[in-house]
PDB file of C-alpha atoms and ligand atoms in Angstrom:
ATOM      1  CA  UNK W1175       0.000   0.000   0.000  1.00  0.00           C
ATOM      2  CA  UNK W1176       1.414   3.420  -0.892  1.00  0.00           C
ATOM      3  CA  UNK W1177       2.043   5.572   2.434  1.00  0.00           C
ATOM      4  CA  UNK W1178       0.783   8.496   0.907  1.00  0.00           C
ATOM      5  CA  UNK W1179      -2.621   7.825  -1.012  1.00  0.00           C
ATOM      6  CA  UNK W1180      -5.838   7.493   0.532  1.00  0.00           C
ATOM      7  CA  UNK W1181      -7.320   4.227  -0.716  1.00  0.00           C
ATOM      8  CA  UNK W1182     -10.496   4.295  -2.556  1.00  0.00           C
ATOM      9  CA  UNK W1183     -12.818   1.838  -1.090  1.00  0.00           C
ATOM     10  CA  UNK W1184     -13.480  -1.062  -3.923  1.00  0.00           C
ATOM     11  CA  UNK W1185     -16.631  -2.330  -1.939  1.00  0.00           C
ATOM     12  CA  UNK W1186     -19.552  -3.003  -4.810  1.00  0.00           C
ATOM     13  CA  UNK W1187     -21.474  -0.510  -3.085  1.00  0.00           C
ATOM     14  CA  UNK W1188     -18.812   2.497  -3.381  1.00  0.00           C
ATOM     15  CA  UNK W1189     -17.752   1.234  -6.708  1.00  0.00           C
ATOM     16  CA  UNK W1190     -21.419   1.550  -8.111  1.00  0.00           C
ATOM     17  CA  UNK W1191     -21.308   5.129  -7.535  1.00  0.00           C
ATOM     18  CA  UNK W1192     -24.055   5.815  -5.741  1.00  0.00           C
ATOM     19  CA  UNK W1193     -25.101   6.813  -2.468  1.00  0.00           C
ATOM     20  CA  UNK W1194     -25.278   5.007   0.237  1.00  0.00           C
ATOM     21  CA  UNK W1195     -24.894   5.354   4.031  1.00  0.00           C
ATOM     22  CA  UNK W1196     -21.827   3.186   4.591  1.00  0.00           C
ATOM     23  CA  UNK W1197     -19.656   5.358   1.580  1.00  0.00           C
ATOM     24  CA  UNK W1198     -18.331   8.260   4.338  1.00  0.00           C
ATOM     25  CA  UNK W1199     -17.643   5.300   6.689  1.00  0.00           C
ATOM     26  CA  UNK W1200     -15.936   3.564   3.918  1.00  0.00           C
ATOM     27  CA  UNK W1201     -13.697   6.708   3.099  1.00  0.00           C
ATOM     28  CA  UNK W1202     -13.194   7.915   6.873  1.00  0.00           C
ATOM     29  CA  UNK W1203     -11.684   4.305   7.621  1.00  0.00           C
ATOM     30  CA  UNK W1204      -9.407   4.775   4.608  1.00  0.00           C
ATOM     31  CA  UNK W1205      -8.520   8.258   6.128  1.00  0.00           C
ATOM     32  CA  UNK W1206      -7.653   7.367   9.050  1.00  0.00           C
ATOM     33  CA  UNK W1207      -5.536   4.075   7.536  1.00  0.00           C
ATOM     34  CA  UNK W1208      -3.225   6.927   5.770  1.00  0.00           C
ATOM     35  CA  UNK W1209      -2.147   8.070   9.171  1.00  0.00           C
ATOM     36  CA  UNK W1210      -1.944   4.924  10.939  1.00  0.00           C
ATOM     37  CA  UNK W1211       1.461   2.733  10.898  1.00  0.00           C
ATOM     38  CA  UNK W1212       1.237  -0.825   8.998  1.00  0.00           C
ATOM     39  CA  UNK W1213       0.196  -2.477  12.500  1.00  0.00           C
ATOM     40  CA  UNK W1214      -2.232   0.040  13.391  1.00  0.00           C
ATOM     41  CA  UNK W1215      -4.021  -0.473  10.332  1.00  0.00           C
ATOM     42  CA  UNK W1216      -4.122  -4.160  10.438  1.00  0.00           C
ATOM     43  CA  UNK W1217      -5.284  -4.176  14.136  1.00  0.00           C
ATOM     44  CA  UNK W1218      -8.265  -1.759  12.854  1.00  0.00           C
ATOM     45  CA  UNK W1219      -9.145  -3.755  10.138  1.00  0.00           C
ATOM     46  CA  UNK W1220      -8.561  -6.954  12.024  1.00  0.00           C
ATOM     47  CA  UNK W1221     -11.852  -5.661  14.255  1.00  0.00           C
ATOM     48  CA  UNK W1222     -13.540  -4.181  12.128  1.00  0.00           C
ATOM     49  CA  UNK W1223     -13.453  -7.439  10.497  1.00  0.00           C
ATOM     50  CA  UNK W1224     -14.411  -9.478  13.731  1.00  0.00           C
ATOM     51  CA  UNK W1225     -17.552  -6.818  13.977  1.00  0.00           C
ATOM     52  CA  UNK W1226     -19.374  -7.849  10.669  1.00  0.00           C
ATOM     53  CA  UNK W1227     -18.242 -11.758  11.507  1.00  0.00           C
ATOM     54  CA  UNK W1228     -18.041 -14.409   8.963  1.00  0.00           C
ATOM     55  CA  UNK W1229     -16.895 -13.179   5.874  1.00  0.00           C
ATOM     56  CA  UNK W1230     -15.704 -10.080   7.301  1.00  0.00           C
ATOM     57  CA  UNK W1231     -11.926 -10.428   6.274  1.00  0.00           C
ATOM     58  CA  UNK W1232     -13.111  -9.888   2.513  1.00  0.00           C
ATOM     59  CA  UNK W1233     -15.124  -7.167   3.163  1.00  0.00           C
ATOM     60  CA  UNK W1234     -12.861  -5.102   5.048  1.00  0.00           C
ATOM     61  CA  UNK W1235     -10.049  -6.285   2.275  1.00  0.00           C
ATOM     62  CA  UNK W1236     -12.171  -4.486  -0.086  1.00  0.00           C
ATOM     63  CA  UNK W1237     -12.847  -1.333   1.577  1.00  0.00           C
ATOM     64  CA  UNK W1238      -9.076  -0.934   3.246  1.00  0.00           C
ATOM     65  CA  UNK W1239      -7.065  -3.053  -0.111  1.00  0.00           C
ATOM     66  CA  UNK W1240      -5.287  -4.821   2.810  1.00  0.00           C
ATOM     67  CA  UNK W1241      -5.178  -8.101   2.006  1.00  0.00           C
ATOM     68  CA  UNK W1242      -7.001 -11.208   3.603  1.00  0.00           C
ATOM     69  CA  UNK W1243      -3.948 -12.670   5.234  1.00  0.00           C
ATOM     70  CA  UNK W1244      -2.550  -9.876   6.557  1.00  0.00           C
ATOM     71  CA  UNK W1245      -6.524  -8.501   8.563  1.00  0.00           C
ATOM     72  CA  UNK W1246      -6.344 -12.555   9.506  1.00  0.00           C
ATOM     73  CA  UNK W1247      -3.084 -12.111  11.124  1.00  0.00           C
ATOM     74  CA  UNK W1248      -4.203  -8.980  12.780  1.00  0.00           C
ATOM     75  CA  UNK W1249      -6.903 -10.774  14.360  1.00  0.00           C
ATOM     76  CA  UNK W1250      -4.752 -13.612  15.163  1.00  0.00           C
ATOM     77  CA  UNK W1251      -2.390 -11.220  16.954  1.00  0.00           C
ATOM     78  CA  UNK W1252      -5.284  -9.539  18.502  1.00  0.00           C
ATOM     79  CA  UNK W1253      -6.808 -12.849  20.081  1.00  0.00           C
ATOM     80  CA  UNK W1254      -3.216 -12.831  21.408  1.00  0.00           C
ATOM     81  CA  UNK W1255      -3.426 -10.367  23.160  1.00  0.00           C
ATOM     82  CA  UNK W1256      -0.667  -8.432  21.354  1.00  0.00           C
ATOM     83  CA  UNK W1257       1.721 -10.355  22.984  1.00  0.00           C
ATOM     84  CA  UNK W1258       4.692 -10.226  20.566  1.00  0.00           C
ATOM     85  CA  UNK W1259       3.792  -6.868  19.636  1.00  0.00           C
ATOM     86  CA  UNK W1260       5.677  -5.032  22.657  1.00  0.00           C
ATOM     87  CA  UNK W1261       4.192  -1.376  22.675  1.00  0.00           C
ATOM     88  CA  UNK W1262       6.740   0.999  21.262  1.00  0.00           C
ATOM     89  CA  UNK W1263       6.655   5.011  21.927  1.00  0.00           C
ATOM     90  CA  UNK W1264       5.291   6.411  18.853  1.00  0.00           C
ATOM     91  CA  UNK W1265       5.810   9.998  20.438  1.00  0.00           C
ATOM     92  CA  UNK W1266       9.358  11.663  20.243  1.00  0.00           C
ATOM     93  CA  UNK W1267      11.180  11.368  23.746  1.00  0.00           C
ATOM     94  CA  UNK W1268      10.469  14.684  25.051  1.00  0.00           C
ATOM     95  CA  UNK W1269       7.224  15.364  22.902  1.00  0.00           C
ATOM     96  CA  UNK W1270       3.769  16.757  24.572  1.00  0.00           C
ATOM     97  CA  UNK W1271       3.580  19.035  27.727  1.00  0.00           C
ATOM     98  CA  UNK W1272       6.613  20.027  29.482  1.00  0.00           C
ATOM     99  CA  UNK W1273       6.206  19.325  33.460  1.00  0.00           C
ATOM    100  CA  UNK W1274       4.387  21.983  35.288  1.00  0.00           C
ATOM    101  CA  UNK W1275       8.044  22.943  37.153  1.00  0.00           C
ATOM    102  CA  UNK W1276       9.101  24.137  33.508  1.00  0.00           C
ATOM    103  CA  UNK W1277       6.049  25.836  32.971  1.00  0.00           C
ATOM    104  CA  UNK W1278       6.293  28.073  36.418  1.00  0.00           C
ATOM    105  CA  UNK W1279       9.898  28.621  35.401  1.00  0.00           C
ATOM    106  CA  UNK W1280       9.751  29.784  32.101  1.00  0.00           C
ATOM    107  CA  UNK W1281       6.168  32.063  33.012  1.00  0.00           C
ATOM    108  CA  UNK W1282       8.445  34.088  35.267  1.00  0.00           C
ATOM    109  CA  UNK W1283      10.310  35.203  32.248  1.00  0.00           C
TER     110      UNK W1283
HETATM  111 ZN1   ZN N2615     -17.280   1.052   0.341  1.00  0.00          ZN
END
């Protein structure tokens, strides 16, 4: 998947064009896939997979282009409880709000 495009949802629904109320869902996932890491997205699409139940993997293949195998192994991992996927710090060391000691210190200024 290209890092940079937003995936057009290939469900028959989007791809006939017309309206329908799952079409913003459809797109908003894919948004929100173009800012997520390769994990991230299969995680999402690994539940969103398990909410719509058998024959969900396709579904959510066509609406994300991830493929089956790789929301599969996103639900395996899930049922795993994430156990080989040791949580790394996707903020910068030092990122977010500086501790309130800082603050009072550099309001003084
Ligand atoms: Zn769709």
């Amino acid at each position: 998947m290209d890092d940079t495009a937003i995936h057009q949802c290939e469900c028959p629904a989007c791809l006939s064009g017309a309206d329908h109320p799952e079409r913003q869902v459809h797109e908003q996932i894919n948004l929100l896939f173009q800012r997520l890491d390769e994990q991230q997205r299969r995680w999402v699409a690994a539940i969103e997979s398990k909410k719509i139940g058998y024959g969900g993997d396709t579904v959510v293949a066509r609406v994300t282009g991830l493929h089956v195998d790789t929301i599969r192994r996103g639900r395996e991992e899930l049922d795993a409880g994430l156990v080989d996927r040791p949580t790394e710090r996707v903020r910068r060391p030092g990122a977010g709000r500086p501790p309130l000691k800082k603050i009072r210190a550099s309001s003084r200024i």
